């Protein structure tokens, strides 16, 4: 077993790539899916609204760790199909985060003053033009800070993937620990610190970019 | 022929009747002031004209064309209402400029969106865009804002914002331009510049309906005045007559609070 700093760093970095993959995959699913869910929860069609709200309640009301296990065990038990592990985790993460994102989106959309919509209507714009040309940019500005929070939480949550034996960084580090080498476990935190540091800089930059209007 | 005919408009919110059987008409190039205390239904009337509220009864006719018959669903198709709104412009009390766009973009946006729906837009996109930009610039110049075209709403004073909003409402050349208390959200020093712009529009014979609490302005600028109280038109007539020599006791009571 490697014991030098270089060797441990390489091993942990290799495992952290999986965390990064789950992170990116989750965002690719959750950012658009969250928008669809938020539209559902704001729908004027009652049954769709209640269905969506129940769905969000179920997702937010149960542990993500349990959801990952269900995503892993349910398809083989119910349908006899086995999905690849990491992609299974991404689907579970994607649905879970979409539920949280949808509430952030809904808050952002509902916070736009009614006068903005009416100004668009009076100028003969369609509903979709009003959303795309007027509402969207203002919503993006308003939800950037809470989205930053969620996205920072996501990279750390990716460790939960180990419950279905995905060899991500936390599991890898613990492997060292179980063989008597304890410091890689502490050291694995540095990878998250650096990753979150970069995210923080990116989000600050993005917020500054959006400061041209109020 | 009348440019605008409003016939028997009635509107209620729940149990509260806001408009009762409102009828009036106006000629092209006329400006009409609507006065009355808060809650008298003035704003709701403007919102009905702009299809932001749907009356339970009544008709709206512009240039002889029936735009809305509250009792005929065929005149209320969502897809057509969008086009019908273009007969009217509305300037809001609180401006409602789009914060992420410059003054120029605020004025040009609706024109650009309509341009893009033209079948030949793709062929002449550059020319059409340039032409639209010219029109928007000209409107801002008319509002005395030539040096502010690149500024965002939060960089403008309230009076400047409202003038941008007027340019934006004029951009689609509405048949009737409506103002909903255009100076009520402004400091007294800033109302003058907005009233001056509206006065100029009146001199150019822009057809306007102006809900206002500025009595002196209504008398000087409007051709006709309507006094509303509790959802009905109490008195209507030439501006000087209604404001200087009201015939109805309720009108007199209302106006006495302003001259006092």
Short mmCIF file of C-alpha atoms in Angstrom, two decimals:
data_model
loop_
_atom_site.label_atom_id
_atom_site.label_comp_id
_atom_site.label_asym_id
_atom_site.label_seq_id
_atom_site.Cartn_x
_atom_site.Cartn_y
_atom_site.Cartn_z
CA UNK A 1 0.00 0.00 0.00
CA UNK A 2 1.35 3.48 -0.92
CA UNK A 3 2.17 5.67 2.06
CA UNK A 4 3.91 8.71 0.64
CA UNK A 5 2.09 12.02 0.27
CA UNK A 6 2.39 11.88 -3.51
CA UNK A 7 0.96 8.40 -3.76
CA UNK A 8 -1.95 9.15 -1.37
CA UNK A 9 -2.70 12.40 -3.19
CA UNK A 10 -2.88 10.57 -6.50
CA UNK A 11 -5.12 7.86 -5.08
CA UNK A 12 -7.48 10.36 -3.46
CA UNK A 13 -7.53 12.57 -6.55
CA UNK A 14 -8.48 9.55 -8.62
CA UNK A 15 -11.38 8.87 -6.28
CA UNK A 16 -12.36 12.56 -6.16
CA UNK A 17 -12.87 12.47 -9.93
CA UNK A 18 -15.93 10.35 -9.20
CA UNK A 19 -17.23 13.00 -6.80
CA UNK A 20 -16.70 15.56 -9.55
CA UNK A 21 -18.48 13.37 -12.09
CA UNK A 22 -21.51 12.92 -9.82
CA UNK A 23 -21.45 16.69 -9.10
CA UNK A 24 -21.53 17.66 -12.78
CA UNK A 25 -24.03 14.94 -13.71
CA UNK A 26 -26.36 16.01 -10.90
CA UNK A 27 -26.31 19.65 -12.00
CA UNK A 28 -26.97 18.70 -15.62
CA UNK A 29 -30.12 16.88 -14.49
CA UNK A 30 -31.25 19.05 -11.59
CA UNK A 31 -30.98 22.54 -13.10
CA UNK A 32 -33.50 21.94 -15.94
CA UNK A 33 -35.58 19.32 -14.06
CA UNK A 34 -35.92 21.75 -11.15
CA UNK A 35 -37.37 24.35 -13.52
CA UNK A 36 -39.92 21.86 -14.83
CA UNK A 37 -40.89 20.94 -11.26
CA UNK A 38 -41.20 24.60 -10.27
CA UNK A 39 -43.58 25.20 -13.20
CA UNK A 40 -45.58 22.19 -12.03
CA UNK A 41 -45.82 23.53 -8.49
CA UNK A 42 -47.02 26.91 -9.81
CA UNK A 43 -49.44 25.43 -12.35
CA UNK A 44 -53.01 26.71 -12.48
CA UNK A 45 -54.06 23.09 -13.05
CA UNK A 46 -54.78 21.80 -9.53
CA UNK A 47 -54.03 18.07 -9.93
CA UNK A 48 -50.61 18.78 -11.48
CA UNK A 49 -49.85 21.27 -8.69
CA UNK A 50 -50.76 18.80 -5.96
CA UNK A 51 -48.90 15.95 -7.62
CA UNK A 52 -45.77 18.10 -7.87
CA UNK A 53 -46.03 19.35 -4.32
CA UNK A 54 -46.45 15.80 -3.00
CA UNK A 55 -43.43 14.71 -5.01
CA UNK A 56 -41.30 17.55 -3.59
CA UNK A 57 -42.50 16.68 -0.10
CA UNK A 58 -41.53 13.02 -0.52
CA UNK A 59 -38.09 13.88 -1.90
CA UNK A 60 -37.31 16.53 0.69
CA UNK A 61 -38.91 14.48 3.43
CA UNK A 62 -36.69 11.41 3.16
CA UNK A 63 -32.92 11.03 3.52
CA UNK A 64 -30.89 11.35 0.35
CA UNK A 65 -28.89 8.32 1.50
CA UNK A 66 -32.07 6.24 1.52
CA UNK A 67 -33.03 7.55 -1.92
CA UNK A 68 -29.67 6.46 -3.31
CA UNK A 69 -30.21 2.97 -1.86
CA UNK A 70 -33.73 2.79 -3.29
CA UNK A 71 -32.45 3.89 -6.71
CA UNK A 72 -29.86 1.13 -6.51
CA UNK A 73 -32.01 -1.73 -5.19
CA UNK A 74 -35.43 -1.01 -6.65
CA UNK A 75 -34.80 -1.50 -10.40
CA UNK A 76 -33.31 -5.01 -10.04
CA UNK A 77 -35.99 -6.08 -7.55
CA UNK A 78 -38.95 -4.63 -9.44
CA UNK A 79 -37.91 -4.90 -13.07
CA UNK A 80 -34.92 -7.19 -13.01
CA UNK A 81 -32.65 -4.59 -14.55
CA UNK A 82 -29.27 -3.56 -13.21
CA UNK A 83 -28.14 -0.03 -13.89
CA UNK A 84 -24.53 1.13 -13.69
CA UNK A 85 -23.71 2.25 -10.18
CA UNK A 86 -22.42 5.78 -10.69
CA UNK A 87 -25.21 6.70 -13.10
CA UNK A 88 -27.73 5.34 -10.60
CA UNK A 89 -26.27 7.65 -7.98
CA UNK A 90 -26.43 10.59 -10.41
CA UNK A 91 -30.12 9.95 -11.10
CA UNK A 92 -30.91 9.85 -7.38
CA UNK A 93 -28.86 12.98 -6.71
CA UNK A 94 -30.38 14.71 -9.75
CA UNK A 95 -33.96 14.11 -8.64
CA UNK A 96 -33.19 15.06 -5.04
CA UNK A 97 -31.46 18.30 -5.95
CA UNK A 98 -34.11 19.15 -8.57
CA UNK A 99 -36.71 19.16 -5.78
CA UNK A 100 -34.66 21.67 -3.76
CA UNK A 101 -33.82 23.77 -6.83
CA UNK A 102 -37.50 23.88 -7.81
CA UNK A 103 -38.35 25.62 -4.55
CA UNK A 104 -35.55 28.14 -5.04
CA UNK A 105 -36.78 28.80 -8.59
CA UNK A 106 -40.37 29.15 -7.40
CA UNK A 107 -39.34 31.63 -4.73
CA UNK A 108 -37.38 33.60 -7.32
CA UNK A 109 -40.16 33.63 -9.90
CA UNK A 110 -42.86 34.55 -7.39
CA UNK A 111 -40.73 37.40 -6.03
CA UNK A 112 -40.81 39.25 -9.37
CA UNK A 113 -43.28 42.13 -8.97
CA UNK A 114 -46.58 41.73 -10.79
CA UNK A 115 -45.99 45.07 -12.48
CA UNK A 116 -43.16 43.55 -14.51
CA UNK A 117 -45.52 40.97 -16.00
CA UNK A 118 -48.22 43.56 -16.62
CA UNK A 119 -45.74 45.90 -18.31
CA UNK A 120 -44.89 43.05 -20.67
CA UNK A 121 -48.54 42.15 -21.27
CA UNK A 122 -49.47 45.72 -22.08
CA UNK A 123 -46.68 45.77 -24.67
CA UNK A 124 -48.29 42.81 -26.41
CA UNK A 125 -45.77 40.18 -25.31
CA UNK A 126 -46.70 36.51 -25.09
CA UNK A 127 -46.37 34.58 -21.84
CA UNK A 128 -43.23 32.92 -23.07
CA UNK A 129 -41.70 36.22 -24.22
CA UNK A 130 -42.44 37.72 -20.82
CA UNK A 131 -40.75 34.79 -19.10
CA UNK A 132 -37.69 34.70 -21.35
CA UNK A 133 -37.16 38.41 -21.93
CA UNK A 134 -38.27 39.97 -18.65
CA UNK A 135 -38.60 37.52 -15.77
CA UNK A 136 -35.73 35.07 -16.32
CA UNK A 137 -32.79 37.45 -15.94
CA UNK A 138 -34.27 38.98 -12.78
CA UNK A 139 -34.86 35.51 -11.35
CA UNK A 140 -31.29 34.43 -12.11
CA UNK A 141 -29.98 37.45 -10.24
CA UNK A 142 -32.17 36.77 -7.22
CA UNK A 143 -31.48 33.04 -6.95
CA UNK A 144 -27.72 33.13 -7.42
CA UNK A 145 -26.89 33.28 -3.68
CA UNK A 146 -29.22 30.43 -2.58
CA UNK A 147 -28.19 28.34 -5.60
CA UNK A 148 -24.57 28.88 -4.63
CA UNK A 149 -25.38 27.47 -1.22
CA UNK A 150 -27.04 24.35 -2.61
CA UNK A 151 -24.30 23.72 -5.15
CA UNK A 152 -21.64 23.97 -2.46
CA UNK A 153 -23.61 21.48 -0.38
CA UNK A 154 -23.83 19.14 -3.37
CA UNK A 155 -20.10 18.48 -3.74
CA UNK A 156 -19.94 17.40 -0.10
CA UNK A 157 -23.11 15.31 -0.41
CA UNK A 158 -21.51 13.29 -3.20
CA UNK A 159 -19.75 11.30 -0.44
CA UNK A 160 -23.10 9.63 0.20
CA UNK A 161 -22.60 7.67 -3.01
CA UNK A 162 -20.40 5.30 -1.00
CA UNK A 163 -23.53 3.65 0.42
CA UNK A 164 -23.82 1.80 -2.86
CA UNK A 165 -20.10 1.05 -2.84
CA UNK A 166 -18.98 3.76 -5.21
CA UNK A 167 -15.29 4.25 -4.49
CA UNK A 168 -15.46 8.01 -4.03
CA UNK A 169 -12.94 10.00 -2.04
CA UNK A 170 -14.38 9.43 1.43
CA UNK A 171 -14.53 5.68 0.95
CA UNK A 172 -11.04 5.66 -0.49
CA UNK A 173 -9.70 7.64 2.45
CA UNK A 174 -11.36 5.30 4.88
CA UNK A 175 -9.75 2.39 3.12
CA UNK A 176 -6.40 3.88 4.09
CA UNK A 177 -7.62 4.39 7.64
CA UNK A 178 -8.83 0.82 8.01
CA UNK A 179 -5.34 -0.29 7.06
CA UNK A 180 -3.83 1.85 9.79
CA UNK A 181 -3.03 5.01 7.86
CA UNK A 182 -5.29 7.63 9.43
CA UNK A 183 -4.04 10.96 8.02
CA UNK A 184 -5.47 10.51 4.45
CA UNK A 185 -8.93 10.70 6.02
CA UNK A 186 -8.20 14.19 7.36
CA UNK A 187 -6.32 15.10 4.23
CA UNK A 188 -9.34 14.29 2.02
CA UNK A 189 -11.03 17.43 3.41
CA UNK A 190 -8.46 19.55 1.59
CA UNK A 191 -9.87 18.43 -1.76
CA UNK A 192 -13.30 19.73 -0.77
CA UNK A 193 -11.85 22.97 0.59
CA UNK A 194 -10.07 23.66 -2.69
CA UNK A 195 -13.11 22.70 -4.78
CA UNK A 196 -15.46 24.88 -2.71
CA UNK A 197 -12.91 27.70 -2.79
CA UNK A 198 -13.01 27.68 -6.58
CA UNK A 199 -16.84 27.54 -6.56
CA UNK A 200 -16.98 30.49 -4.18
CA UNK A 201 -14.74 32.58 -6.42
CA UNK A 202 -16.89 31.63 -9.43
CA UNK A 203 -20.12 32.55 -7.70
CA UNK A 204 -18.73 35.86 -6.49
CA UNK A 205 -17.64 36.65 -10.02
CA UNK A 206 -21.08 35.71 -11.36
CA UNK A 207 -22.84 37.87 -8.77
CA UNK A 208 -20.61 40.82 -9.62
CA UNK A 209 -21.39 40.31 -13.32
CA UNK A 210 -25.09 40.62 -12.51
CA UNK A 211 -24.61 43.80 -10.52
CA UNK A 212 -25.17 46.00 -13.56
CA UNK A 213 -28.88 46.16 -12.71
CA UNK A 214 -30.98 46.21 -9.58
CA UNK B 1 -66.11 58.70 -35.78
CA UNK B 2 -65.09 58.07 -32.21
CA UNK B 3 -61.68 56.46 -31.78
CA UNK B 4 -62.73 54.91 -28.47
CA UNK B 5 -66.16 53.90 -27.32
CA UNK B 6 -66.68 52.34 -23.93
CA UNK B 7 -70.17 50.96 -23.40
CA UNK B 8 -71.76 49.89 -20.12
CA UNK B 9 -68.63 48.50 -18.47
CA UNK B 10 -69.29 46.85 -15.13
CA UNK B 11 -66.70 45.17 -12.97
CA UNK B 12 -66.74 43.66 -9.51
CA UNK B 13 -64.11 42.14 -7.26
CA UNK B 14 -65.96 39.53 -5.21
CA UNK B 15 -68.84 41.33 -3.58
CA UNK B 16 -67.42 44.79 -4.24
CA UNK B 17 -68.74 46.55 -7.30
CA UNK B 18 -65.90 48.65 -8.66
CA UNK B 19 -67.38 49.89 -11.94
CA UNK B 20 -71.10 50.36 -12.60
CA UNK B 21 -72.27 50.80 -16.14
CA UNK B 22 -69.46 53.07 -17.33
CA UNK B 23 -69.92 54.55 -20.79
CA UNK B 24 -68.02 57.26 -22.60
CA UNK B 25 -66.45 57.93 -25.94
CA UNK B 26 -63.65 60.05 -27.25
CA UNK B 27 -62.48 61.44 -30.56
CA UNK B 28 -59.10 60.94 -32.16
CA UNK B 29 -56.59 63.48 -30.88
CA UNK B 30 -58.55 64.22 -27.73
CA UNK B 31 -57.15 63.90 -24.27
CA UNK B 32 -59.37 63.01 -21.41
CA UNK B 33 -58.63 63.29 -17.72
CA UNK B 34 -60.31 60.99 -15.22
CA UNK B 35 -60.45 62.43 -11.72
CA UNK B 36 -61.91 61.16 -8.49
CA UNK B 37 -60.89 59.99 -5.05
CA UNK B 38 -58.97 56.78 -4.41
CA UNK B 39 -61.16 53.72 -4.76
CA UNK B 40 -63.52 55.37 -7.20
CA UNK B 41 -62.63 52.86 -9.92
CA UNK B 42 -60.39 55.02 -12.15
CA UNK B 43 -57.47 52.64 -12.21
CA UNK B 44 -59.71 49.60 -12.71
CA UNK B 45 -61.26 51.31 -15.71
CA UNK B 46 -57.81 51.80 -17.28
CA UNK B 47 -56.91 48.22 -16.49
CA UNK B 48 -60.08 47.02 -18.23
CA UNK B 49 -59.15 49.03 -21.32
CA UNK B 50 -55.74 47.35 -21.34
CA UNK B 51 -57.18 43.85 -20.80
CA UNK B 52 -55.47 43.52 -17.44
CA UNK B 53 -58.91 43.10 -15.86
CA UNK B 54 -61.90 41.47 -17.49
CA UNK B 55 -65.21 43.30 -16.92
CA UNK B 56 -68.39 41.28 -16.35
CA UNK B 57 -70.39 43.46 -18.69
CA UNK B 58 -69.78 45.98 -21.40
CA UNK B 59 -68.08 46.63 -24.70
CA UNK B 60 -64.86 48.26 -25.79
CA UNK B 61 -64.78 49.55 -29.36
CA UNK B 62 -61.72 51.13 -30.96
CA UNK B 63 -61.99 52.86 -34.34
CA UNK B 64 -65.29 51.10 -34.94
CA UNK B 65 -63.82 47.67 -34.27
CA UNK B 66 -65.35 45.68 -31.42
CA UNK B 67 -62.40 44.58 -29.27
CA UNK B 68 -64.26 43.25 -26.28
CA UNK B 69 -67.80 42.26 -25.54
CA UNK B 70 -67.77 40.93 -22.01
CA UNK B 71 -70.76 38.72 -22.76
CA UNK B 72 -69.29 37.25 -25.97
CA UNK B 73 -66.47 34.75 -25.30
CA UNK B 74 -65.50 34.87 -28.97
CA UNK B 75 -64.03 38.33 -28.35
CA UNK B 76 -61.91 37.09 -25.44
CA UNK B 77 -59.60 34.53 -27.00
CA UNK B 78 -56.24 34.65 -25.25
CA UNK B 79 -54.37 34.56 -28.55
CA UNK B 80 -56.19 37.61 -29.88
CA UNK B 81 -56.15 39.62 -26.69
CA UNK B 82 -52.43 39.99 -27.04
CA UNK B 83 -52.89 41.79 -30.36
CA UNK B 84 -55.85 43.78 -29.11
CA UNK B 85 -53.76 45.16 -26.30
CA UNK B 86 -51.63 46.92 -28.90
CA UNK B 87 -54.48 49.38 -29.50
CA UNK B 88 -53.75 50.72 -26.04
CA UNK B 89 -50.63 51.85 -24.24
CA UNK B 90 -50.37 52.09 -20.48
CA UNK B 91 -48.04 54.16 -18.34
CA UNK B 92 -48.02 52.87 -14.77
CA UNK B 93 -47.88 54.86 -11.57
CA UNK B 94 -44.76 52.92 -10.50
CA UNK B 95 -43.11 52.96 -13.99
CA UNK B 96 -42.36 49.21 -14.07
CA UNK B 97 -39.33 49.61 -16.32
CA UNK B 98 -37.39 46.41 -16.97
CA UNK B 99 -34.37 46.76 -14.64
CA UNK B 100 -31.99 44.60 -16.68
CA UNK B 101 -32.34 46.74 -19.79
CA UNK B 102 -31.04 50.21 -20.61
CA UNK B 103 -33.44 53.07 -21.35
CA UNK B 104 -32.99 52.39 -25.06
CA UNK B 105 -33.54 48.64 -24.71
CA UNK B 106 -36.65 49.24 -22.61
CA UNK B 107 -38.14 51.32 -25.43
CA UNK B 108 -37.00 49.03 -28.25
CA UNK B 109 -37.77 45.59 -26.74
CA UNK B 110 -41.45 45.27 -27.66
CA UNK B 111 -40.80 46.63 -31.17
CA UNK B 112 -37.99 44.12 -31.69
CA UNK B 113 -40.16 41.22 -30.57
CA UNK B 114 -42.87 42.23 -33.02
CA UNK B 115 -40.30 42.78 -35.79
CA UNK B 116 -39.09 39.21 -35.39
CA UNK B 117 -42.58 37.91 -36.01
CA UNK B 118 -42.60 39.52 -39.47
CA UNK B 119 -42.15 36.90 -42.19
CA UNK B 120 -39.46 38.91 -43.98
CA UNK B 121 -37.48 39.72 -40.83
CA UNK B 122 -34.63 37.31 -41.51
CA UNK B 123 -33.89 38.75 -44.90
CA UNK B 124 -33.62 42.34 -43.73
CA UNK B 125 -32.74 41.82 -40.07
CA UNK B 126 -29.98 44.42 -40.02
CA UNK B 127 -32.03 47.17 -41.64
CA UNK B 128 -35.09 46.45 -39.51
CA UNK B 129 -33.06 46.45 -36.29
CA UNK B 130 -31.36 49.71 -37.23
CA UNK B 131 -34.70 51.27 -38.07
CA UNK B 132 -36.19 50.16 -34.74
CA UNK B 133 -33.20 51.56 -32.88
CA UNK B 134 -33.65 54.88 -34.69
CA UNK B 135 -37.29 54.99 -33.67
CA UNK B 136 -36.43 54.24 -30.04
CA UNK B 137 -33.72 56.91 -30.01
CA UNK B 138 -36.12 59.44 -31.53
CA UNK B 139 -38.71 58.71 -28.86
CA UNK B 140 -36.16 59.17 -26.08
CA UNK B 141 -35.05 62.41 -27.67
CA UNK B 142 -38.65 63.56 -27.73
CA UNK B 143 -38.73 62.85 -23.99
CA UNK B 144 -35.59 64.93 -23.49
CA UNK B 145 -33.46 61.90 -22.65
CA UNK B 146 -30.95 61.81 -25.50
CA UNK B 147 -28.05 61.69 -23.05
CA UNK B 148 -29.57 58.88 -20.95
CA UNK B 149 -30.22 56.20 -23.57
CA UNK B 150 -27.47 53.88 -22.31
CA UNK B 151 -28.34 54.12 -18.61
CA UNK B 152 -30.16 51.47 -16.58
CA UNK B 153 -33.36 52.33 -14.69
CA UNK B 154 -31.62 52.40 -11.29
CA UNK B 155 -29.28 55.07 -12.64
CA UNK B 156 -32.19 57.37 -13.52
CA UNK B 157 -34.32 59.65 -11.36
CA UNK B 158 -38.02 58.84 -10.95
CA UNK B 159 -38.98 61.54 -13.42
CA UNK B 160 -36.52 60.21 -15.99
CA UNK B 161 -37.74 56.65 -15.44
CA UNK B 162 -41.33 57.71 -16.02
CA UNK B 163 -40.33 59.50 -19.23
CA UNK B 164 -38.61 56.32 -20.44
CA UNK B 165 -41.84 54.47 -19.59
CA UNK B 166 -43.83 56.96 -21.68
CA UNK B 167 -41.45 56.46 -24.61
CA UNK B 168 -41.81 52.70 -24.19
CA UNK B 169 -45.61 52.97 -24.26
CA UNK B 170 -45.49 55.22 -27.35
CA UNK B 171 -43.15 52.88 -29.23
CA UNK B 172 -45.91 50.60 -30.50
CA UNK B 173 -48.01 53.60 -31.62
CA UNK B 174 -51.12 52.78 -29.61
CA UNK B 175 -54.42 54.30 -30.68
CA UNK B 176 -55.08 55.38 -27.11
CA UNK B 177 -52.35 56.05 -24.56
CA UNK B 178 -53.44 55.58 -20.95
CA UNK B 179 -51.73 57.09 -17.90
CA UNK B 180 -52.42 55.71 -14.43
CA UNK B 181 -51.52 58.53 -12.03
CA UNK B 182 -48.20 59.06 -13.82
CA UNK B 183 -46.83 61.50 -11.26
CA UNK B 184 -48.17 60.05 -8.00
CA UNK B 185 -44.96 58.16 -7.24
CA UNK B 186 -42.74 61.18 -7.87
CA UNK B 187 -41.29 63.89 -5.64
CA UNK B 188 -43.01 67.22 -6.26
CA UNK B 189 -39.87 68.58 -7.97
CA UNK B 190 -39.96 65.76 -10.50
CA UNK B 191 -43.65 65.88 -11.43
CA UNK B 192 -43.11 68.99 -13.59
CA UNK B 193 -40.83 67.28 -16.12
CA UNK B 194 -43.29 64.41 -16.60
CA UNK B 195 -46.31 66.70 -16.88
CA UNK B 196 -44.45 68.78 -19.45
CA UNK B 197 -43.89 65.72 -21.62
CA UNK B 198 -47.58 64.76 -21.41
CA UNK B 199 -48.54 68.35 -22.22
CA UNK B 200 -46.38 68.17 -25.37
CA UNK B 201 -48.09 64.94 -26.36
CA UNK B 202 -51.47 66.63 -25.95
CA UNK B 203 -50.32 69.47 -28.20
CA UNK B 204 -49.36 66.88 -30.82
CA UNK B 205 -52.92 65.56 -30.57
CA UNK B 206 -52.02 62.21 -29.06
CA UNK B 207 -55.20 60.45 -27.96
CA UNK B 208 -54.84 60.03 -24.22
CA UNK B 209 -56.76 58.94 -21.14
CA UNK B 210 -55.10 60.33 -18.03
CA UNK B 211 -56.02 59.30 -14.51
CA UNK B 212 -54.62 62.06 -12.36
CA UNK B 213 -54.85 63.96 -9.09
CA UNK B 214 -53.23 67.04 -10.64
CA UNK B 215 -56.32 69.21 -11.08
CA UNK B 216 -54.56 72.24 -12.58
CA UNK B 217 -52.87 69.97 -15.07
CA UNK B 218 -56.13 68.24 -15.96
CA UNK B 219 -57.81 71.58 -16.58
CA UNK B 220 -54.99 72.95 -18.74
CA UNK B 221 -54.14 69.86 -20.76
CA UNK B 222 -57.24 67.72 -21.08
CA UNK B 223 -60.03 68.45 -23.54
CA UNK B 224 -62.56 66.63 -21.45
CA UNK B 225 -62.78 65.55 -17.84
CA UNK B 226 -64.65 62.68 -16.25
CA UNK B 227 -65.29 62.74 -12.51
CA UNK B 228 -65.82 59.28 -11.04
CA UNK B 229 -67.13 58.35 -7.63
CA UNK B 230 -67.93 54.89 -6.28
CA UNK B 231 -67.65 53.29 -9.69
CA UNK B 232 -69.93 55.61 -11.60
CA UNK B 233 -69.33 58.62 -13.84
CA UNK B 234 -70.82 61.48 -11.83
CA UNK B 235 -69.98 64.26 -14.22
CA UNK B 236 -68.44 64.57 -17.65
CA UNK B 237 -67.70 67.56 -19.83
CA UNK B 238 -65.16 70.04 -21.16
CA UNK B 239 -62.26 70.31 -18.73
CA UNK B 240 -62.80 73.95 -17.77
CA UNK B 241 -66.47 73.46 -17.08
CA UNK B 242 -66.10 70.36 -14.92
CA UNK B 243 -63.20 71.68 -12.88
CA UNK B 244 -64.14 75.38 -12.64
CA UNK B 245 -67.93 75.10 -12.61
CA UNK B 246 -68.95 71.63 -11.56
CA UNK B 247 -72.67 71.03 -11.69
CA UNK B 248 -72.85 68.11 -9.33
CA UNK B 249 -72.58 68.49 -5.58
CA UNK B 250 -70.26 65.47 -5.29
CA UNK B 251 -67.88 66.94 -7.85
CA UNK B 252 -67.85 70.22 -5.94
CA UNK B 253 -67.09 68.47 -2.66
CA UNK B 254 -64.24 66.54 -4.25
CA UNK B 255 -62.70 69.58 -5.94
CA UNK B 256 -62.96 71.76 -2.84
CA UNK B 257 -60.31 69.57 -1.21
CA UNK B 258 -57.89 70.51 -3.98
CA UNK B 259 -58.54 74.23 -4.18
CA UNK B 260 -58.49 74.61 -0.38
#
